[in-house]
PDB file of C-alpha atoms in Angstrom:
ATOM      1  CA  MET A   1       7.245  13.586  52.649  1.00 49.00           C
ATOM      2  CA  LYS A   2       3.565  12.863  51.967  1.00 43.00           C
ATOM      3  CA  ARG A   3       3.443  15.570  49.303  1.00 46.00           C
ATOM      4  CA  LEU A   4       6.638  14.289  47.668  1.00 39.00           C
ATOM      5  CA  THR A   5       5.285  10.744  47.554  1.00 39.00           C
ATOM      6  CA  PHE A   6       2.017  12.009  46.076  1.00 37.00           C
ATOM      7  CA  ALA A   7       3.870  13.975  43.382  1.00 39.00           C
ATOM      8  CA  VAL A   8       5.946  10.920  42.426  1.00 35.00           C
ATOM      9  CA  VAL A   9       2.832   8.751  42.159  1.00 35.00           C
ATOM     10  CA  VAL A  10       1.034  11.358  40.032  1.00 36.00           C
ATOM     11  CA  LEU A  11       4.055  11.674  37.729  1.00 35.00           C
ATOM     12  CA  ALA A  12       4.235   7.887  37.318  1.00 38.00           C
ATOM     13  CA  PHE A  13       0.506   7.813  36.552  1.00 36.00           C
ATOM     14  CA  ALA A  14       0.883  10.543  33.924  1.00 37.00           C
ATOM     15  CA  LEU A  15       3.740   8.712  32.250  1.00 37.00           C
ATOM     16  CA  LEU A  16       1.690   5.507  32.229  1.00 38.00           C
ATOM     17  CA  VAL A  17      -1.238   7.285  30.547  1.00 39.00           C
ATOM     18  CA  VAL A  18       0.752   8.708  27.616  1.00 40.00           C
ATOM     19  CA  GLN A  19       3.184   5.814  27.136  1.00 38.00           C
ATOM     20  CA  THR A  20       2.889   3.940  23.859  1.00 39.00           C
ATOM     21  CA  ALA A  21       4.241   0.544  22.930  1.00 39.00           C
ATOM     22  CA  ALA A  22       8.009   0.642  22.622  1.00 36.00           C
ATOM     23  CA  ALA A  23       8.487  -2.428  20.451  1.00 49.00           C
ATOM     24  CA  ASP A  24       8.283  -1.991  16.684  1.00 85.00           C
ATOM     25  CA  ASP A  25       8.459  -4.692  14.038  1.00 95.00           C
ATOM     26  CA  SER A  26      10.293  -4.015  10.790  1.00 96.00           C
ATOM     27  CA  TYR A  27      10.019  -6.487   7.921  1.00 97.00           C
ATOM     28  CA  MET A  28      11.966  -6.619   4.678  1.00 98.00           C
ATOM     29  CA  ILE A  29       9.540  -8.518   2.450  1.00 98.00           C
ATOM     30  CA  GLY A  30       9.668 -10.324  -0.862  1.00 98.00           C
ATOM     31  CA  MET A  31       6.459 -11.279  -2.670  1.00 98.00           C
ATOM     32  CA  GLN A  32       5.661 -13.230  -5.802  1.00 98.00           C
ATOM     33  CA  GLY A  33       2.306 -13.687  -7.494  1.00 98.00           C
ATOM     34  CA  VAL A  34       0.089 -13.062 -10.471  1.00 98.00           C
ATOM     35  CA  GLY A  35      -2.698 -10.726 -11.549  1.00 98.00           C
ATOM     36  CA  SER A  36      -3.775  -8.317 -14.278  1.00 97.00           C
ATOM     37  CA  LEU A  37      -5.299  -4.875 -14.748  1.00 97.00           C
ATOM     38  CA  MET A  38      -6.779  -6.296 -17.924  1.00 97.00           C
ATOM     39  CA  LYS A  39      -9.043  -8.721 -16.034  1.00 97.00           C
ATOM     40  CA  SER A  40     -12.111  -8.105 -13.901  1.00 97.00           C
ATOM     41  CA  PRO A  41     -12.158  -8.068 -10.961  1.00 96.00           C
ATOM     42  CA  VAL A  42      -8.612  -6.788 -10.622  1.00 97.00           C
ATOM     43  CA  VAL A  43      -6.890  -9.079  -8.133  1.00 98.00           C
ATOM     44  CA  TYR A  44      -3.176  -9.651  -7.617  1.00 98.00           C
ATOM     45  CA  SER A  45      -2.274 -12.465  -5.237  1.00 98.00           C
ATOM     46  CA  GLY A  46       0.531 -14.784  -4.274  1.00 98.00           C
ATOM     47  CA  ASN A  47       2.898 -15.839  -1.503  1.00 98.00           C
ATOM     48  CA  PHE A  48       5.742 -14.253   0.442  1.00 98.00           C
ATOM     49  CA  MET A  49       9.244 -15.273  -0.550  1.00 98.00           C
ATOM     50  CA  TRP A  50      10.870 -13.858   2.593  1.00 97.00           C
ATOM     51  CA  GLY A  51      10.241 -11.541   5.524  1.00 96.00           C
ATOM     52  CA  LEU A  52       6.793 -12.960   6.268  1.00 96.00           C
ATOM     53  CA  VAL A  53       5.314 -16.432   5.775  1.00 97.00           C
ATOM     54  CA  GLY A  54       1.877 -16.634   4.219  1.00 98.00           C
ATOM     55  CA  SER A  55      -0.121 -15.161   1.354  1.00 98.00           C
ATOM     56  CA  TRP A  56      -0.983 -11.687   0.096  1.00 98.00           C
ATOM     57  CA  GLU A  57      -3.720 -10.099  -2.026  1.00 98.00           C
ATOM     58  CA  ILE A  58      -4.197  -6.694  -3.638  1.00 98.00           C
ATOM     59  CA  THR A  59      -7.593  -5.673  -5.052  1.00 98.00           C
ATOM     60  CA  LEU A  60      -8.587  -2.676  -7.146  1.00 97.00           C
ATOM     61  CA  ASP A  61     -12.069  -1.406  -8.005  1.00 96.00           C
ATOM     62  CA  ASP A  62     -12.642  -1.485 -11.778  1.00 97.00           C
ATOM     63  CA  THR A  63     -16.442  -1.169 -11.893  1.00 92.00           C
ATOM     64  CA  MET A  64     -16.266   1.802 -14.283  1.00 92.00           C
ATOM     65  CA  TRP A  65     -13.784   0.184 -16.682  1.00 97.00           C
ATOM     66  CA  PRO A  66     -14.636  -1.476 -20.029  1.00 97.00           C
ATOM     67  CA  ASP A  67     -15.244  -5.221 -20.034  1.00 97.00           C
ATOM     68  CA  PRO A  68     -12.110  -7.382 -20.389  1.00 96.00           C
ATOM     69  CA  ALA A  69     -13.718  -9.057 -23.395  1.00 96.00           C
ATOM     70  CA  ASP A  70     -12.670  -5.989 -25.402  1.00 97.00           C
ATOM     71  CA  SER A  71      -9.038  -5.781 -24.370  1.00 96.00           C
ATOM     72  CA  THR A  72      -8.320  -2.860 -26.721  1.00 96.00           C
ATOM     73  CA  ALA A  73     -11.095  -0.719 -25.258  1.00 98.00           C
ATOM     74  CA  ARG A  74     -10.054  -1.635 -21.727  1.00 98.00           C
ATOM     75  CA  PHE A  75      -6.391  -0.762 -22.258  1.00 97.00           C
ATOM     76  CA  ASN A  76      -7.277   2.476 -24.049  1.00 97.00           C
ATOM     77  CA  TYR A  77      -9.486   3.476 -21.106  1.00 98.00           C
ATOM     78  CA  ILE A  78      -6.723   2.705 -18.612  1.00 98.00           C
ATOM     79  CA  TRP A  79      -4.170   4.604 -20.676  1.00 98.00           C
ATOM     80  CA  ASP A  80      -6.345   7.656 -21.335  1.00 97.00           C
ATOM     81  CA  THR A  81      -7.629   7.844 -17.746  1.00 97.00           C
ATOM     82  CA  PHE A  82      -4.483   7.197 -15.739  1.00 97.00           C
ATOM     83  CA  PHE A  83      -1.424   7.746 -17.951  1.00 98.00           C
ATOM     84  CA  ALA A  84      -1.926  10.044 -20.938  1.00 97.00           C
ATOM     85  CA  ASP A  85      -2.072  13.312 -18.966  1.00 96.00           C
ATOM     86  CA  HIS A  86       0.956  12.466 -16.826  1.00 97.00           C
ATOM     87  CA  TYR A  87       3.835  12.707 -19.293  1.00 98.00           C
ATOM     88  CA  LEU A  88       7.296  13.784 -18.178  1.00 97.00           C
ATOM     89  CA  ASP A  89       9.274  15.350 -21.021  1.00 96.00           C
ATOM     90  CA  THR A  90      12.544  15.820 -19.133  1.00 96.00           C
ATOM     91  CA  TRP A  91      15.398  14.888 -21.449  1.00 96.00           C
ATOM     92  CA  GLY A  92      16.692  11.412 -20.678  1.00 95.00           C
ATOM     93  CA  ALA A  93      13.763  10.579 -18.391  1.00 96.00           C
ATOM     94  CA  GLU A  94      10.801  10.788 -20.777  1.00 97.00           C
ATOM     95  CA  SER A  95       7.965   8.701 -19.351  1.00 98.00           C
ATOM     96  CA  TRP A  96       4.306   8.366 -18.446  1.00 98.00           C
ATOM     97  CA  THR A  97       3.137   7.635 -14.897  1.00 98.00           C
ATOM     98  CA  GLY A  98      -0.244   6.185 -14.016  1.00 98.00           C
ATOM     99  CA  TYR A  99      -1.596   6.834 -10.517  1.00 97.00           C
ATOM    100  CA  PHE A 100      -4.035   4.427  -8.868  1.00 98.00           C
ATOM    101  CA  ASP A 101      -5.390   5.817  -5.613  1.00 96.00           C
ATOM    102  CA  GLY A 102      -8.471   7.245  -3.940  1.00 93.00           C
ATOM    103  CA  ALA A 103      -8.319  10.347  -6.130  1.00 93.00           C
ATOM    104  CA  THR A 104      -8.447   8.431  -9.420  1.00 93.00           C
ATOM    105  CA  LEU A 105     -10.658   5.476  -8.416  1.00 95.00           C
ATOM    106  CA  LEU A 106     -14.027   5.119  -6.703  1.00 92.00           C
ATOM    107  CA  GLU A 107     -12.234   3.393  -3.832  1.00 95.00           C
ATOM    108  CA  THR A 108      -8.616   3.296  -2.705  1.00 97.00           C
ATOM    109  CA  PRO A 109      -7.042  -0.082  -3.627  1.00 98.00           C
ATOM    110  CA  HIS A 110      -6.939  -2.589  -0.766  1.00 98.00           C
ATOM    111  CA  PHE A 111      -4.281  -5.024   0.430  1.00 98.00           C
ATOM    112  CA  ARG A 112      -4.448  -8.020   2.775  1.00 98.00           C
ATOM    113  CA  PHE A 113      -1.560 -10.056   4.189  1.00 98.00           C
ATOM    114  CA  ASP A 114      -2.535 -13.423   5.731  1.00 98.00           C
ATOM    115  CA  THR A 115       0.517 -14.484   7.689  1.00 97.00           C
ATOM    116  CA  ILE A 116       1.475 -17.790   9.260  1.00 96.00           C
ATOM    117  CA  SER A 117       4.660 -16.528  10.894  1.00 88.00           C
ATOM    118  CA  PRO A 118       3.820 -14.409  12.792  1.00 92.00           C
ATOM    119  CA  ALA A 119       0.212 -15.634  12.753  1.00 95.00           C
ATOM    120  CA  GLY A 120      -2.223 -12.864  11.923  1.00 96.00           C
ATOM    121  CA  VAL A 121      -3.804 -10.607   9.321  1.00 97.00           C
ATOM    122  CA  ILE A 122      -2.736  -7.150   8.153  1.00 97.00           C
ATOM    123  CA  GLU A 123      -5.105  -5.108   5.982  1.00 98.00           C
ATOM    124  CA  GLY A 124      -5.342  -1.564   4.747  1.00 98.00           C
ATOM    125  CA  ASP A 125      -5.059   0.835   1.819  1.00 98.00           C
ATOM    126  CA  ILE A 126      -2.461   0.631  -0.924  1.00 98.00           C
ATOM    127  CA  THR A 127      -1.802   3.374  -3.453  1.00 98.00           C
ATOM    128  CA  PHE A 128       0.463   2.695  -6.390  1.00 96.00           C
ATOM    129  CA  SER A 129       1.909   4.166  -9.547  1.00 98.00           C
ATOM    130  CA  ILE A 130       3.195   2.558 -12.732  1.00 98.00           C
ATOM    131  CA  LEU A 131       5.944   4.188 -14.767  1.00 98.00           C
ATOM    132  CA  VAL A 132       6.189   3.590 -18.532  1.00 98.00           C
ATOM    133  CA  ARG A 133       9.421   4.782 -20.140  1.00 97.00           C
ATOM    134  CA  ASP A 134       9.196   6.588 -23.470  1.00 97.00           C
ATOM    135  CA  TRP A 135      12.316   5.035 -24.919  1.00 95.00           C
ATOM    136  CA  TYR A 136      11.915   6.844 -28.255  1.00 95.00           C
ATOM    137  CA  ALA A 137      11.280  10.205 -26.516  1.00 96.00           C
ATOM    138  CA  ASP A 138       8.549  11.023 -29.017  1.00 96.00           C
ATOM    139  CA  GLY A 139       5.511  11.222 -26.744  1.00 96.00           C
ATOM    140  CA  ILE A 140       3.873   8.278 -28.530  1.00 96.00           C
ATOM    141  CA  LEU A 141       3.354   4.923 -26.823  1.00 97.00           C
ATOM    142  CA  SER A 142       4.776   2.079 -28.894  1.00 95.00           C
ATOM    143  CA  GLN A 143       4.031  -1.620 -28.487  1.00 92.00           C
ATOM    144  CA  GLN A 144       7.585  -2.204 -27.314  1.00 92.00           C
ATOM    145  CA  GLU A 145       7.239   0.489 -24.641  1.00 94.00           C
ATOM    146  CA  LYS A 146       3.856  -0.888 -23.570  1.00 92.00           C
ATOM    147  CA  HIS A 147       5.181  -4.420 -23.150  1.00 89.00           C
ATOM    148  CA  HIS A 148       8.627  -3.608 -21.812  1.00 88.00           C
ATOM    149  CA  ASN A 149       9.010  -4.421 -18.111  1.00 93.00           C
ATOM    150  CA  LEU A 150       7.428  -1.450 -16.337  1.00 97.00           C
ATOM    151  CA  ASN A 151       8.142  -0.044 -12.880  1.00 98.00           C
ATOM    152  CA  LEU A 152       5.505  -0.322 -10.145  1.00 98.00           C
ATOM    153  CA  SER A 153       5.847   1.556  -6.859  1.00 98.00           C
ATOM    154  CA  ALA A 154       3.355   1.457  -3.995  1.00 98.00           C
ATOM    155  CA  THR A 155       2.813   2.602  -0.433  1.00 98.00           C
ATOM    156  CA  VAL A 156       0.745   0.684   2.120  1.00 98.00           C
ATOM    157  CA  ASN A 157      -1.077   2.034   5.159  1.00 98.00           C
ATOM    158  CA  VAL A 158      -2.259  -0.457   7.773  1.00 98.00           C
ATOM    159  CA  ASN A 159      -5.832  -0.157   9.057  1.00 97.00           C
ATOM    160  CA  PRO A 160      -5.678  -1.105  12.771  1.00 96.00           C
ATOM    161  CA  GLU A 161      -9.391  -1.975  12.857  1.00 96.00           C
ATOM    162  CA  LEU A 162      -8.816  -4.848  10.410  1.00 97.00           C
ATOM    163  CA  GLY A 163      -5.820  -6.461  12.109  1.00 96.00           C
ATOM    164  CA  GLN A 164      -6.165  -9.958  13.502  1.00 96.00           C
ATOM    165  CA  GLY A 165      -4.054 -12.277  15.642  1.00 96.00           C
ATOM    166  CA  TYR A 166      -0.524 -10.984  16.116  1.00 95.00           C
ATOM    167  CA  PHE A 167      -1.467  -7.778  14.274  1.00 96.00           C
ATOM    168  CA  GLU A 168      -4.595  -6.902  16.249  1.00 95.00           C
ATOM    169  CA  ASP A 169      -4.679  -3.159  17.046  1.00 94.00           C
ATOM    170  CA  THR A 170      -1.616  -2.695  14.857  1.00 96.00           C
ATOM    171  CA  CYS A 171      -0.742   0.487  12.993  1.00 97.00           C
ATOM    172  CA  GLY A 172       1.890   0.654  10.300  1.00 97.00           C
ATOM    173  CA  HIS A 173       3.069   1.672   6.868  1.00 97.00           C
ATOM    174  CA  GLY A 174       5.478   0.575   4.188  1.00 98.00           C
ATOM    175  CA  SER A 175       6.504   0.662   0.547  1.00 98.00           C
ATOM    176  CA  ILE A 176       6.918  -1.974  -2.141  1.00 98.00           C
ATOM    177  CA  SER A 177       8.068  -1.968  -5.750  1.00 98.00           C
ATOM    178  CA  SER A 178       8.474  -4.168  -8.799  1.00 98.00           C
ATOM    179  CA  GLY A 179      10.486  -3.757 -11.963  1.00 97.00           C
ATOM    180  CA  ASN A 180       8.685  -6.385 -14.041  1.00 96.00           C
ATOM    181  CA  PHE A 181       5.075  -5.169 -14.294  1.00 97.00           C
ATOM    182  CA  ASN A 182       3.410  -5.872 -17.660  1.00 96.00           C
ATOM    183  CA  PHE A 183       0.074  -5.449 -19.415  1.00 95.00           C
ATOM    184  CA  LEU A 184      -1.091  -8.861 -20.636  1.00 93.00           C
ATOM    185  CA  ASN A 185      -4.406  -9.548 -22.345  1.00 91.00           C
ATOM    186  CA  PRO A 186      -6.756 -12.186 -20.868  1.00 92.00           C
ATOM    187  CA  PRO A 187      -6.588 -15.044 -20.238  1.00 93.00           C
ATOM    188  CA  LEU A 188      -2.913 -14.441 -19.437  1.00 94.00           C
ATOM    189  CA  ASP A 189      -1.792 -13.193 -16.023  1.00 96.00           C
ATOM    190  CA  ASP A 190       1.199 -11.035 -15.288  1.00 96.00           C
ATOM    191  CA  SER A 191       3.803 -12.682 -13.042  1.00 97.00           C
ATOM    192  CA  LEU A 192       5.273 -10.242 -10.543  1.00 96.00           C
ATOM    193  CA  GLN A 193       8.132 -10.204  -8.098  1.00 97.00           C
ATOM    194  CA  ILE A 194       7.741  -7.451  -5.501  1.00 98.00           C
ATOM    195  CA  VAL A 195      10.140  -6.322  -2.785  1.00 98.00           C
ATOM    196  CA  GLY A 196       9.840  -3.745  -0.054  1.00 98.00           C
ATOM    197  CA  GLN A 197       9.585  -3.012   3.631  1.00 98.00           C
ATOM    198  CA  LEU A 198       6.830  -2.855   6.238  1.00 98.00           C
ATOM    199  CA  GLN A 199       6.926  -1.150   9.631  1.00 97.00           C
ATOM    200  CA  THR A 200       4.281  -2.117  12.208  1.00 97.00           C
ATOM    201  CA  TYR A 201       3.710  -0.926  15.761  1.00 96.00           C
ATOM    202  CA  THR A 202       1.036  -1.036  18.437  1.00 93.00           C
ATOM    203  CA  CYS A 203      -1.313   1.893  17.923  1.00 93.00           C
ATOM    204  CA  PRO A 204      -0.934   4.579  20.599  1.00 87.00           C
ATOM    205  CA  SER A 205      -3.726   4.574  23.188  1.00 71.00           C
ATOM    206  CA  PRO A 206      -5.804   7.751  23.293  1.00 57.00           C
ATOM    207  CA  VAL A 207      -5.063  10.087  26.185  1.00 45.00           C
ATOM    208  CA  GLU A 208      -8.165  11.259  28.017  1.00 48.00           C
ATOM    209  CA  GLU A 209      -8.064  14.842  29.258  1.00 52.00           C
ATOM    210  CA  THR A 210      -9.129  15.304  32.900  1.00 51.00           C
ATOM    211  CA  THR A 211      -8.996  17.885  35.668  1.00 57.00           C
ATOM    212  CA  TRP A 212      -6.354  18.098  38.386  1.00 51.00           C
ATOM    213  CA  GLY A 213      -9.070  17.474  40.937  1.00 59.00           C
ATOM    214  CA  ALA A 214      -9.989  14.186  39.253  1.00 56.00           C
ATOM    215  CA  VAL A 215      -6.361  13.063  39.346  1.00 47.00           C
ATOM    216  CA  LYS A 216      -6.061  13.915  43.065  1.00 52.00           C
ATOM    217  CA  ALA A 217      -9.267  12.020  43.783  1.00 57.00           C
ATOM    218  CA  LEU A 218      -7.667   8.810  42.477  1.00 51.00           C
ATOM    219  CA  PHE A 219      -5.202   8.870  45.396  1.00 52.00           C
ATOM    220  CA  GLU A 220      -7.519   9.889  48.240  1.00 58.00           C
TER     221      GLU A 220
END
């Protein structure tokens, strides 16, 4: 009986060591705000419309980009660097896609959600792409195509070391998108409506490897 009791206790201990938090939070979020790739620094910010209560901010490193004072040079740099080489010539889906991530920038873009309900802070990396349709299917960007509402898609990855309040030690990921992204020259800002989803969960605790003798010693 003693051995059986010992085995049950050891099994319960093992399960306790590897168990992770069971409760996940899933948010369908709506965001509205303003910002511009044509300004420096590049900052998009605003408030949540639903899903969370509070404010949000997305920042992008543009230290290598031309000064916003020359809007033509700045746009041409953005287009040549991020879009021009990514043309899709599939019939009916002709388009350019610009990728903004750690591979194309000095730093991966950053996001921060300051929430009132639940009260806390979520921060981490955000990578996004912008799709520009080639409506004339001629491989040449026209002014109409440049200023037509463009499609933005992004993925977010939560950094648990930056979480605060309700989101302390929180891992997570999600995706957001907008169908009304535009390039606007300073001093104008682009007004965006963004929708998406965010999944958060308590980060799993690390499991420390140990010897059978050390486990037995705990119960002696």
